[in-house]
Coordinates of C-alpha atoms in Angstrom, one line a residue:
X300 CA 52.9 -41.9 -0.9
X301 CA 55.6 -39.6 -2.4
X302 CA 53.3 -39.1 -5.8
X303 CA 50.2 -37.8 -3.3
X304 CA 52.3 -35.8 -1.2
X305 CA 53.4 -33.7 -4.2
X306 CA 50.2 -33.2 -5.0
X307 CA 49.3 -31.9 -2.0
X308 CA 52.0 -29.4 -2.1
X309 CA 51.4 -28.3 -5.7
X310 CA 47.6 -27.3 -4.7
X311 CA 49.2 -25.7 -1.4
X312 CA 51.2 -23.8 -3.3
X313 CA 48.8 -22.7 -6.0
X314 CA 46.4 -21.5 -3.1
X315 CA 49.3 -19.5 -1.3
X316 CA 51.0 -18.3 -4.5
X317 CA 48.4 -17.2 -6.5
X318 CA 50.9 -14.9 -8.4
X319 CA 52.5 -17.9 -9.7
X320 CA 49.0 -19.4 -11.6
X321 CA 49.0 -19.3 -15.0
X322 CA 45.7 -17.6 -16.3
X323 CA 43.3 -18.9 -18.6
X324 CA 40.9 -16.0 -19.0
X325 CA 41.3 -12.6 -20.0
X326 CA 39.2 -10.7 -17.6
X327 CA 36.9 -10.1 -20.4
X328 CA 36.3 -13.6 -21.1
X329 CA 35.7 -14.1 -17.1
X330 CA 32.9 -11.8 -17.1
X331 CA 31.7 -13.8 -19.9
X332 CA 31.7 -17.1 -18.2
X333 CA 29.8 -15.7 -15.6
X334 CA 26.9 -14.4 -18.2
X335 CA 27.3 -17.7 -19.7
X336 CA 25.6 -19.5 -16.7
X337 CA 23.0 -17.0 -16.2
X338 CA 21.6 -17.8 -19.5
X339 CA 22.1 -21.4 -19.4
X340 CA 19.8 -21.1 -16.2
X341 CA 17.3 -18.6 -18.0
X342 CA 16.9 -20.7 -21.3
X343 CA 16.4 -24.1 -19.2
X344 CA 13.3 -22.4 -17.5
X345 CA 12.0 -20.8 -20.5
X346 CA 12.3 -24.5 -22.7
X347 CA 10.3 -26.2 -19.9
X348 CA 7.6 -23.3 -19.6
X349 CA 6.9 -22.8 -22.9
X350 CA 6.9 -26.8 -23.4
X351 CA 4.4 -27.0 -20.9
X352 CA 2.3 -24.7 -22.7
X353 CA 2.2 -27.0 -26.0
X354 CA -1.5 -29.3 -25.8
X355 CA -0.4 -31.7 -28.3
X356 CA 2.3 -34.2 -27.6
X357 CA 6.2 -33.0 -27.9
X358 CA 8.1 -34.7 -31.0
X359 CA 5.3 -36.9 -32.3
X360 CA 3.8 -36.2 -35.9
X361 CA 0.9 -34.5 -37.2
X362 CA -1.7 -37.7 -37.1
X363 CA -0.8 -38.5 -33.1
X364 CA -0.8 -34.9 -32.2
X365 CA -4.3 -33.9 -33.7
X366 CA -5.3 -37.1 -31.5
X367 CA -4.2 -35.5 -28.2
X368 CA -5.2 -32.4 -29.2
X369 CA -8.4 -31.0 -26.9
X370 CA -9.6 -28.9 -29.7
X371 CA -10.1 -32.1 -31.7
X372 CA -12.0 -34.0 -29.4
X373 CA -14.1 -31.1 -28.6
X374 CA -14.6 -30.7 -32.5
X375 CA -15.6 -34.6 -32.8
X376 CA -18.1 -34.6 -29.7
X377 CA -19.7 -31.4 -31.3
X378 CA -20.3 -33.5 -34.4
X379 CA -21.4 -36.4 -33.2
X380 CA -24.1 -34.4 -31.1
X381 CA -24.6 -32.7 -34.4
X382 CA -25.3 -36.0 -36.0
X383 CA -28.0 -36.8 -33.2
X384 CA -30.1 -33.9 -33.2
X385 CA -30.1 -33.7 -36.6
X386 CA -30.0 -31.0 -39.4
X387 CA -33.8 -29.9 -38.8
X388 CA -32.6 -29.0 -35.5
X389 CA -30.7 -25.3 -34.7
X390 CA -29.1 -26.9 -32.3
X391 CA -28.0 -29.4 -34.2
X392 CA -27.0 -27.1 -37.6
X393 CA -25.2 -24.7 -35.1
X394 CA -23.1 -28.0 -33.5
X395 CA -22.2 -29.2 -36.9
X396 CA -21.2 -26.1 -37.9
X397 CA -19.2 -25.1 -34.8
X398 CA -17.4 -28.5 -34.8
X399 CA -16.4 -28.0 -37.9
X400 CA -14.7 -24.6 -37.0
X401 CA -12.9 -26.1 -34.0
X402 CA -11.3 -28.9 -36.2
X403 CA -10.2 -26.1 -38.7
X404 CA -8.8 -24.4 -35.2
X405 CA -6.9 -27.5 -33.8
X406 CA -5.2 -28.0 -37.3
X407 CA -3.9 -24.1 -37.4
X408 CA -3.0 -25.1 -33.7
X409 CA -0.9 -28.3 -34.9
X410 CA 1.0 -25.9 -37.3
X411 CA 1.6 -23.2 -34.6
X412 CA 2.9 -26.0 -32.2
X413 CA 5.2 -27.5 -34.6
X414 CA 6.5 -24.3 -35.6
X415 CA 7.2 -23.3 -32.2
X416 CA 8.7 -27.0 -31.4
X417 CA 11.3 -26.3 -34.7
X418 CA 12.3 -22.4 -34.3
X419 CA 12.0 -21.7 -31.0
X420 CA 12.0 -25.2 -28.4
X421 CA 14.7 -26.7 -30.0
X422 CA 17.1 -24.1 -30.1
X423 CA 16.6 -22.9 -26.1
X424 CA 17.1 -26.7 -25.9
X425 CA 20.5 -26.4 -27.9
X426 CA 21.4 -23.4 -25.9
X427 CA 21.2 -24.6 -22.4
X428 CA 22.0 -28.3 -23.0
X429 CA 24.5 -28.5 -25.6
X430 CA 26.0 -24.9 -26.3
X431 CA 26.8 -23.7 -23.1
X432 CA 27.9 -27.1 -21.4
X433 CA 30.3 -27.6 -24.0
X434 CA 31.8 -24.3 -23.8
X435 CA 31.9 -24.9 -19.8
X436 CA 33.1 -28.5 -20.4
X437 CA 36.4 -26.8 -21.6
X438 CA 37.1 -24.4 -19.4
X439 CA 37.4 -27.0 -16.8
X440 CA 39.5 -29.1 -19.0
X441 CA 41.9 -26.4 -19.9
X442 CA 41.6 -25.6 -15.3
X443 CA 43.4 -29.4 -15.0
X444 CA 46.0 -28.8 -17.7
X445 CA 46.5 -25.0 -16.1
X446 CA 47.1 -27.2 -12.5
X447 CA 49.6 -29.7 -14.6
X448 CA 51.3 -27.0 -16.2
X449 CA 51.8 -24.9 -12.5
X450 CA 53.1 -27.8 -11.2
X451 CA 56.0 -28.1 -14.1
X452 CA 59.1 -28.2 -11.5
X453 CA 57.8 -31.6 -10.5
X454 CA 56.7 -33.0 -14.0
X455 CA 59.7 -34.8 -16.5
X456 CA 60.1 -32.6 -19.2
X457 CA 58.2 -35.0 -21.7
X458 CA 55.3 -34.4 -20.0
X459 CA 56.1 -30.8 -19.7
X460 CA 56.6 -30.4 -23.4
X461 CA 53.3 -32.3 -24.5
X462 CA 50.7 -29.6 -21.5
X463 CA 52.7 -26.6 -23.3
X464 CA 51.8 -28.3 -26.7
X465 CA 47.9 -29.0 -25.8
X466 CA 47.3 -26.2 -23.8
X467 CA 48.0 -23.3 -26.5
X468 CA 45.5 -24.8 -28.9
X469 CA 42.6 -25.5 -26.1
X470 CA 43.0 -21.6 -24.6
X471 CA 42.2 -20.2 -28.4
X472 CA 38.9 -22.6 -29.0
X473 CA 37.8 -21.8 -25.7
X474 CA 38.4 -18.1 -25.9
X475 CA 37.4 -18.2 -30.2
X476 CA 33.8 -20.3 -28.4
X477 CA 33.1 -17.7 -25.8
X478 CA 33.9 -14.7 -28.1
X479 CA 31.2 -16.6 -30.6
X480 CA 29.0 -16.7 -27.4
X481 CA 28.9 -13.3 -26.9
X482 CA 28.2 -12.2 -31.0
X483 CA 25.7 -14.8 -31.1
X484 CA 23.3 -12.9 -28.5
X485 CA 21.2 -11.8 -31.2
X486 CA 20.6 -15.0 -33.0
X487 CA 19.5 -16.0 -29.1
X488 CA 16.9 -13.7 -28.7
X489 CA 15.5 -14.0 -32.3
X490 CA 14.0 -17.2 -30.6
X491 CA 11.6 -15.0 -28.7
X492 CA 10.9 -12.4 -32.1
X493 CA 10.6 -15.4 -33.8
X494 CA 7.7 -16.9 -30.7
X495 CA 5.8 -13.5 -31.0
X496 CA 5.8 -13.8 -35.1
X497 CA 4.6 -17.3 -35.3
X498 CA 2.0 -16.7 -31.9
X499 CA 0.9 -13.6 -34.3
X500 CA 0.4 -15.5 -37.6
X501 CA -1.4 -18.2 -35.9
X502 CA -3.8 -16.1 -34.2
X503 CA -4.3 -14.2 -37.3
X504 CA -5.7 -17.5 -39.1
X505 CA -7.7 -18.3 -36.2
X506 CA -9.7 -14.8 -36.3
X507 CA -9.8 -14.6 -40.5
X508 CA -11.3 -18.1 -39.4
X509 CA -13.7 -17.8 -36.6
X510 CA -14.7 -14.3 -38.4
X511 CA -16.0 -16.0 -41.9
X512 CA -17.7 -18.7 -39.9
X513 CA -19.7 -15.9 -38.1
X514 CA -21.8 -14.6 -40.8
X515 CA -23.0 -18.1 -41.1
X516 CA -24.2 -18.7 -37.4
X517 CA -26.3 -15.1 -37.5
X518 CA -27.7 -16.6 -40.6
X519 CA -28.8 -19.6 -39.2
X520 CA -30.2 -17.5 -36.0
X521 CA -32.1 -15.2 -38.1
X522 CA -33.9 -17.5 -40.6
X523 CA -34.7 -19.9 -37.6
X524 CA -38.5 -19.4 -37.3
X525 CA -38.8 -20.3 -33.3
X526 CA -37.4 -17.3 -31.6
X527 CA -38.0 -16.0 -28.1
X528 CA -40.3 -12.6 -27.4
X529 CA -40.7 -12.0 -24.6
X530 CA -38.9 -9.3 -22.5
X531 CA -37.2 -8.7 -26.0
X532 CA -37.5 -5.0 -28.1
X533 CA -40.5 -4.7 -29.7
X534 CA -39.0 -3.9 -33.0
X535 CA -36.8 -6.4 -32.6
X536 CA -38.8 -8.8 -32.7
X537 CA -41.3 -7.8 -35.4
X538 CA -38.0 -7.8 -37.5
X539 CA -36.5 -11.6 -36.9
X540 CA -40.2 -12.8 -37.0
X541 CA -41.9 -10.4 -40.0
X542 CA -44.8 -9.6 -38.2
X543 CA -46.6 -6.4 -37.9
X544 CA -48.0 -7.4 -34.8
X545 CA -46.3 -9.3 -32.0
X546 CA -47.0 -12.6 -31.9
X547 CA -48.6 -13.0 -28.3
X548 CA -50.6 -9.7 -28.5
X549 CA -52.4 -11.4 -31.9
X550 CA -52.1 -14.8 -30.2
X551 CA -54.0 -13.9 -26.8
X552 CA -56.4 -11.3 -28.8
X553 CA -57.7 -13.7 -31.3
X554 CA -58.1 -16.5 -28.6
X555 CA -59.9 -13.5 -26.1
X556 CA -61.9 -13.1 -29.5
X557 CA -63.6 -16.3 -29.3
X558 CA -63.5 -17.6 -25.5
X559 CA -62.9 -14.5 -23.3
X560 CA -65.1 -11.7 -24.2
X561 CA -67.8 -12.7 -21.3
X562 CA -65.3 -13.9 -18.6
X563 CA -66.0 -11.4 -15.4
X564 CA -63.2 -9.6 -14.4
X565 CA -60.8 -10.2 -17.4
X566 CA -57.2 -8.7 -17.0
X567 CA -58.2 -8.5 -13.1
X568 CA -58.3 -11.7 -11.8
X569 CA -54.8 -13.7 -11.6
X570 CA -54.5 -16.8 -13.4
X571 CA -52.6 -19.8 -12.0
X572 CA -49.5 -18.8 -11.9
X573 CA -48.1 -22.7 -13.5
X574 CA -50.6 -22.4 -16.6
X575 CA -49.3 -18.4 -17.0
X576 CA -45.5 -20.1 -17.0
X577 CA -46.2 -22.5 -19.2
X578 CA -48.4 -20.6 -22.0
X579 CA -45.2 -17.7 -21.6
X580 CA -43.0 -20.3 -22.7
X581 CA -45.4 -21.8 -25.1
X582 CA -45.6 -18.4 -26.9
X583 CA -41.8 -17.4 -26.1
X584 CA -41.4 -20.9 -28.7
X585 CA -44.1 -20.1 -31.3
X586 CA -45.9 -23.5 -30.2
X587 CA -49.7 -22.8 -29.2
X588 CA -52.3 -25.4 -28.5
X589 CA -55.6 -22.6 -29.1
X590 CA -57.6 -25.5 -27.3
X591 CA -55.9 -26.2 -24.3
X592 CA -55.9 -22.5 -23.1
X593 CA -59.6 -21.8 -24.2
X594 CA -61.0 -22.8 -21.6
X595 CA -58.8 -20.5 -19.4
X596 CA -59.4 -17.2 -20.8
X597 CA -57.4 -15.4 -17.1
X598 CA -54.2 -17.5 -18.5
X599 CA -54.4 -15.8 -21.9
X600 CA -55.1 -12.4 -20.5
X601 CA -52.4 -12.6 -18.0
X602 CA -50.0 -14.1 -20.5
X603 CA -50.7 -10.8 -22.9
X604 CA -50.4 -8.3 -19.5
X605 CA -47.3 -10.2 -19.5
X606 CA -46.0 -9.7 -22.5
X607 CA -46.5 -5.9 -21.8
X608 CA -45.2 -5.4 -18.8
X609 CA -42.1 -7.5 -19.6
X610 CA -41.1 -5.2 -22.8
X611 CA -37.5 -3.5 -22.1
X612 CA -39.8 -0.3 -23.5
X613 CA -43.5 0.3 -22.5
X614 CA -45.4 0.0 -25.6
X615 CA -46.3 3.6 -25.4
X616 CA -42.7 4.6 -25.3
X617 CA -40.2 6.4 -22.5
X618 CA -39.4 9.3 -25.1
X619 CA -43.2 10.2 -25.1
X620 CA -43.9 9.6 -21.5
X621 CA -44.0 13.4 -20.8
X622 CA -46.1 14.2 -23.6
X623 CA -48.8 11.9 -22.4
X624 CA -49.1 12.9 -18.7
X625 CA -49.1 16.6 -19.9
X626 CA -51.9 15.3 -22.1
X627 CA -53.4 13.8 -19.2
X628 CA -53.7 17.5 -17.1
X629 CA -54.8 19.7 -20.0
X630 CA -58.6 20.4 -17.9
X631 CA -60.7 20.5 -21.1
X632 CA -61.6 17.7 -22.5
X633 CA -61.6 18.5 -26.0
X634 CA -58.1 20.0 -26.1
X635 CA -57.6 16.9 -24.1
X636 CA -58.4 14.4 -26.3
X637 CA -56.3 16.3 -28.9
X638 CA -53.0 16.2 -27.2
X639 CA -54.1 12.5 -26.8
X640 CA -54.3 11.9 -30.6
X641 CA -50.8 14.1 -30.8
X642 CA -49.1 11.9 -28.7
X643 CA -50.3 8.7 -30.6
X644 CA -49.2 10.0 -33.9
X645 CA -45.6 10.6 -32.4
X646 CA -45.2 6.9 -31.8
X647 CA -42.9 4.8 -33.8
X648 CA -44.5 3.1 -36.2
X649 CA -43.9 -0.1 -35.2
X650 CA -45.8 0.7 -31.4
X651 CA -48.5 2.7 -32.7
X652 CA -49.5 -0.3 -34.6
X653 CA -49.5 -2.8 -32.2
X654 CA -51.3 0.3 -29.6
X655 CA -54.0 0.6 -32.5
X656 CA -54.4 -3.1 -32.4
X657 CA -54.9 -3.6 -28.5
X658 CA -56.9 -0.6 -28.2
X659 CA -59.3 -1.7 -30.5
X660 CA -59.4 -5.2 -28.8
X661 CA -60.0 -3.4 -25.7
X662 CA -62.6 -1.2 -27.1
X663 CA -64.3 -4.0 -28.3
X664 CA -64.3 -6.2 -24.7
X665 CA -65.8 -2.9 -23.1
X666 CA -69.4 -3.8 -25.6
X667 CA -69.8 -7.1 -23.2
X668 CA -68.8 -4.2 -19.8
X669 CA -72.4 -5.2 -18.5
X670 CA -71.2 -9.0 -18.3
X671 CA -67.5 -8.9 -18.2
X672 CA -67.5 -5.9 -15.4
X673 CA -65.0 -4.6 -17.4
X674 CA -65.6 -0.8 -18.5
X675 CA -63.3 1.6 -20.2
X676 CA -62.5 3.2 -16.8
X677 CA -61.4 -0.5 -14.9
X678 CA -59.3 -1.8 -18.2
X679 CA -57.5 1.7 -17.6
X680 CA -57.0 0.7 -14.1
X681 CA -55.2 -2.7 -14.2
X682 CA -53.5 -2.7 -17.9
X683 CA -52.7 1.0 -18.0
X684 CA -49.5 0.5 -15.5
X685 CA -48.5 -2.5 -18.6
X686 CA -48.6 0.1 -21.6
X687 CA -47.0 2.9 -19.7
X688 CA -44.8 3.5 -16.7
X689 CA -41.6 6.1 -15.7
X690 CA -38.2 4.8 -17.3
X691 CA -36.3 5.5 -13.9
X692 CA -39.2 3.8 -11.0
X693 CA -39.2 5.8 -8.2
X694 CA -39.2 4.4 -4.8
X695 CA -42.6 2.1 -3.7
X696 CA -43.7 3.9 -0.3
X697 CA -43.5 7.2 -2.7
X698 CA -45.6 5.8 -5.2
X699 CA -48.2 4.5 -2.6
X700 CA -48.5 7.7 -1.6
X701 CA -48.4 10.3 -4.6
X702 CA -51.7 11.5 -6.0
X703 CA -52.2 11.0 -9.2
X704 CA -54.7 9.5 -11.8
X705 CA -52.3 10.2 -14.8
X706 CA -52.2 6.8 -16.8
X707 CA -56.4 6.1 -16.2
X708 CA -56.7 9.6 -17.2
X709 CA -55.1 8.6 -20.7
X710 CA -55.6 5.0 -21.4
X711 CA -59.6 5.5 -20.3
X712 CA -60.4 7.8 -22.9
X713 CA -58.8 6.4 -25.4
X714 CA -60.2 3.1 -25.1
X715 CA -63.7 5.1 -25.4
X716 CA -63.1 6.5 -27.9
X717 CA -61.3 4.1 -30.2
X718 CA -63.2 4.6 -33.5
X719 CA -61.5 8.3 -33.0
X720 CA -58.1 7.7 -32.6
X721 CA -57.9 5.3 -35.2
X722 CA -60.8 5.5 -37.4
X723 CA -61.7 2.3 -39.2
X724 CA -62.0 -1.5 -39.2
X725 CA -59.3 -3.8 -38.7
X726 CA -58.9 -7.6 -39.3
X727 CA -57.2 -9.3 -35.8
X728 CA -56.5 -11.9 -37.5
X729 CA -53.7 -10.9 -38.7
X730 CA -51.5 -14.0 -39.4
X731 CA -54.6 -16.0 -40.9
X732 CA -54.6 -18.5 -38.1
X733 CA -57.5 -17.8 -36.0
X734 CA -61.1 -17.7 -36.4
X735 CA -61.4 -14.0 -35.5
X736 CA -64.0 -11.7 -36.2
X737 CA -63.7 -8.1 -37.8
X738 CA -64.3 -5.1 -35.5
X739 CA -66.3 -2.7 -37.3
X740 CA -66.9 0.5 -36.0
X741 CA -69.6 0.9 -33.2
X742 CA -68.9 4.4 -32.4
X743 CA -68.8 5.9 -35.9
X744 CA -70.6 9.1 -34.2
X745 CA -67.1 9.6 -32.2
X746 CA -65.5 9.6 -35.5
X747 CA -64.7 13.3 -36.0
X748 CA -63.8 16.3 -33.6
X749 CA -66.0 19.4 -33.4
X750 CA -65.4 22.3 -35.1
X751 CA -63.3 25.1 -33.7
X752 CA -66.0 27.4 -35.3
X753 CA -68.8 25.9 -33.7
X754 CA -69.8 27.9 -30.7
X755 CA -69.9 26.7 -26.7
X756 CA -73.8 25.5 -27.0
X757 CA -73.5 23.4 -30.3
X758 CA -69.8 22.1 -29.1
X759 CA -71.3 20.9 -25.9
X760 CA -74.5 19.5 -27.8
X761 CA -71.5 17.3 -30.0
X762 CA -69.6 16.6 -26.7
X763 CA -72.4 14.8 -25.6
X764 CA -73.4 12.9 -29.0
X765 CA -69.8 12.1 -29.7
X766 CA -68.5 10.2 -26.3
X767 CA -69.9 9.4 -23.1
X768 CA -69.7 12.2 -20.7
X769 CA -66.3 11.4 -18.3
X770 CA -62.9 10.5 -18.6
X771 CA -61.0 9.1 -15.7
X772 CA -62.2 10.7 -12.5
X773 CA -62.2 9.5 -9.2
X774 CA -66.1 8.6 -9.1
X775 CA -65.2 6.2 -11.7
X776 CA -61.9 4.4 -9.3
X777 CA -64.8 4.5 -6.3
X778 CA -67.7 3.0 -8.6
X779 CA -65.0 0.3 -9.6
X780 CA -64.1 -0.9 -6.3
X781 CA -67.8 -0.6 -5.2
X782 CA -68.9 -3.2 -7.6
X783 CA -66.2 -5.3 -6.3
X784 CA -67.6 -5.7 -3.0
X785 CA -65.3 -2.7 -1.6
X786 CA -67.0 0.5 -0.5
X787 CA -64.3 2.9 0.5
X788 CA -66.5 5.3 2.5
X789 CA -66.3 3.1 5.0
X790 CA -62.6 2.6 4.6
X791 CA -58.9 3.9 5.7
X792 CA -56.5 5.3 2.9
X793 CA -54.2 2.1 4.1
X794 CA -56.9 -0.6 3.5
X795 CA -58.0 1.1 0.2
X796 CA -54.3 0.7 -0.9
X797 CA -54.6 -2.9 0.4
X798 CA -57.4 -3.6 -1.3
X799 CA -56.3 -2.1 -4.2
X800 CA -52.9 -4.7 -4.2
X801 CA -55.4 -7.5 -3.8
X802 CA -57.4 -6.3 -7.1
X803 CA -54.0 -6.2 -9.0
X804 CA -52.6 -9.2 -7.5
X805 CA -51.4 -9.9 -10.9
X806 CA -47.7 -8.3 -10.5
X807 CA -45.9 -11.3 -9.0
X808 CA -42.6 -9.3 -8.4
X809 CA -41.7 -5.5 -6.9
X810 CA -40.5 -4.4 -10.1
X811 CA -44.0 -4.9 -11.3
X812 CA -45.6 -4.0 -8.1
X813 CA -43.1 -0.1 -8.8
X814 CA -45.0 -0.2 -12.4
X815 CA -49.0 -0.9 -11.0
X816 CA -48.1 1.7 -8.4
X817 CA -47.4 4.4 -11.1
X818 CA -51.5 4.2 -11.5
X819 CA -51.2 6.1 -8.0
X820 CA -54.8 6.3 -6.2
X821 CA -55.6 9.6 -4.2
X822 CA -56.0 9.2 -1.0
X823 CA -57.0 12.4 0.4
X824 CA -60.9 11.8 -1.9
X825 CA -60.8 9.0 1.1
X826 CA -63.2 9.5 4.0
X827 CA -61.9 8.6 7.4
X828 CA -63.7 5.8 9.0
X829 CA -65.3 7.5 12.0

């Protein structure tokens, strides 16, 4: 009882006299105790954050930490799918390949982790669970031999003799440890230079990597014969695949060639919208069966209208959209056909072929008109909004209503005079594939312009011998309709535009609809039903 109740004095009178306390810090080394919990606390955080951030296992070796890794299993399940589809398959070359990249990847990852485990984990581990609580494990040691040592009058002066003896020699570690502390700051945050170095190495294999593997996938993509076409660049296309002309236009041309030429209303009529989808996707694949489809010649013309209308760039290009509709306005017909021929020299080569090519295709359905119904005039009408629209679409209701026979105007005559603009035969058969026939040239009296010496009689006499006597008019939009079963005179504006959706029901979606609008039908040649 005596032994405790000393005790309790001694702490009484350390907490009352404080002047009588021995000290054990300097007050620079207090600050420095202070700091040295802080960073205990901040290094703790920042081992178990950046440990969570590690994928493979902590402290394993290399063989149990590839297992673990998700880069490797990714890598093995791309191989193994590589291994079913085969090498014959893109697919498949293009999963062997990229499985064998993310292998390369989870290895460079392995040596990034382990790096990080040794230079930077480990040490913040040291720091905050070894350094620090050693340092702090004596400072409370040397506060119980302080609290021994203030309480001297009481002690025997054996014991006395041995705190003096202990104490001196604890005071200058713990003071020589914290002092260390404090000069060893920058060999503590060298961890985090040290993070950023290794994160930056690693990440530098990974692109040298992923960046000589690339070359290798494009090459693979280009040399693969089955590539999509459809809404792709025109010029793109005739690149990856070689061709001069793109392969639906020859594909539905040469098929038209043999089964289509008769069928009434060709490029009018909608086909069923399932066998369009599914001879798109045929063609989008390079995959044609020629005898499944022959028997649906509306299928292969609406695929081909498709095609058109689905190019990022109308066949007859944006940059010469201007020069064409000026074309289109010059009043004699002559000068007319001129700018025309001007404006089809101006395309790029790889559009004024495949322009050449359709035209002459479309010359060539226009000899069967009297059983086909098609003329020069009605092709104009529903495949001229495919070959040449505005490259910022104006509103609908605008286009309903603007008066304008623009795109007829230039797609009629050229069709009518074919032989003109491009002046010789030409094999449609391009690709050797098809049975097709040769179109020769069955209006070789169109073949040359008249004079500009020759005077108004003789140049009228040539006008007439060289091409029929109209280009697009509006008799020609009214004889159209008329023959199928519409008579407008007898009509509102409103029902002729209705009528006029119906024929060119073809345009499945308002973007489309915007482009078949451009063909804009005057209203005001309209009688009023009385």
């Amino acid at each position: 009882m005596k032994k405790q109740f000393n005790r309790m004095r001694q702490l009484a009178n350390q907490t009352v006299g404080r002047a009588e306390k021995t000290e054990v810090l300097s007050e620079d080394l207090l600050q420095v105790e202070k700091r040295l919990e802080l960073v205990k606390q901040v290094s703790h955080s920042t081992h178990k954050k950046l440990t969570a951030c590690l994928q493979g296992q902590q402290g394993v070796d290399v063989d149990k930490k590839s297992k673990k890794l998700p880069l490797t299993t990714l890598a093995q399940c791309m191989v193994e799918g590589a291994a079913v589809l085969g090498d014959e398959s893109l697919l498949g070359k293009m999963l062997k390949l990229c499985g064998d990249t993310q292998d390369r990847l989870a290895q460079e990852l392995i040596l990034f982790e382990l790096t990080i485990e040794r230079d930077v984990i480990e040490p913040l581990y040291d720091l905050a669970e070894v350094e620090i609580p050693n340092i702090q494990k004596q400072r409370k040691h040397l506060a119980k031999l302080v609290l021994d040592m203030d309480s001297a009058p009481l002690l025997s002066s054996s014991s006395l003799m041995y705190l003096v003896v202990v104490f001196s020699p604890l005071q200058d570690q713990l003071s020589a440890d914290m002092y260390s502390f404090v000069a060893k700051e920058i060999d503590y945050a060298s961890y985090f230079q040290t993070l950023i170095e290794v994160q930056a190495e690693y990440h530098r294999k990974s692109l040298e990597l992923l960046q000589s593997v690339l070359p290798q996938i494009k090459a693979h993509q280009e040399t693969w014969v089955e590539k999509p076409c459809y809404g792709k660049p025109l010029e793109e296309h005739l690149a990856l695949s070689g061709r001069d002309i793109a392969f639906p236009i020859e594909a539905c041309v040469t098929m038209l060639l043999e089964c289509g030429m008769q069928e009434e209303g060709l490029f009018r009529i909608a086909p069923s919208a399932s066998k369009l989808k599914k001879l798109k996707a045929s063609l989008d694949c390079g995959v044609l069966d020629v005898q499944e489809y022959s028997a649906d010649p509306h299928a292969i013309a609406g695929a081909l209208k498709s095609y058109l209308r689905e190019l990022p760039e109308p066949l007859m290009s944006y940059e010469l959209y201007n020069d064409w509709i000026q074309a289109s306005n010059i009043q004699d017909q002559d000068k007319r056909l001129q700018a025309l021929l001007n404006a089809c020299e101006k395309l790029p080569p790889a559009n004024n072929n495949n322009f050449k090519y359709l035209i002459k295709f479309l010359s060539k359905l226009t000899e069967y008109q009297d059983v086909n119904k098609m003329t020069p005039g009605n092709i104009a009408i529903v495949l001229g909004p495919n070959l040449l629209w505005m490259n910022n679409e104006g509103n609908i209701t605008e286009m309903m209503t603007t008066v304008s026979l623009q795109i007829v105007g230039i797609i009629e005559p050229i069709i009518q005079h074919a032989d003109w603009f491009f002046p010789g035969e030409i094999e449609f058969n391009v690709t050797g594939n098809y049975g097709s026939p040769v179109h020769t040239n069955h209006n070789a009296n169109y073949s040359s312009m008249p004079s500009p010496d020759m005077d108004q009689i003789d140049r009228r006499q040539n006008d007439q011998s060289r091409r029929p006597l109209s280009v697009a008019t509006d008799n020609m939009m009214l004889e159209f309709y008329k023959k199928d079963g519409y008579d407008p005179s007898v009509s509102t504006g409103i029902t002729f535009l209705t009528h006029l959706a119906a024929v060119l029901g073809s345009f499945p979606n308002p973007k489309d609809w915007r482009r078949c609008m451009s063909v804009r039908i005057s209203v005001t040649h309209l009688k009023p039903h009385r």
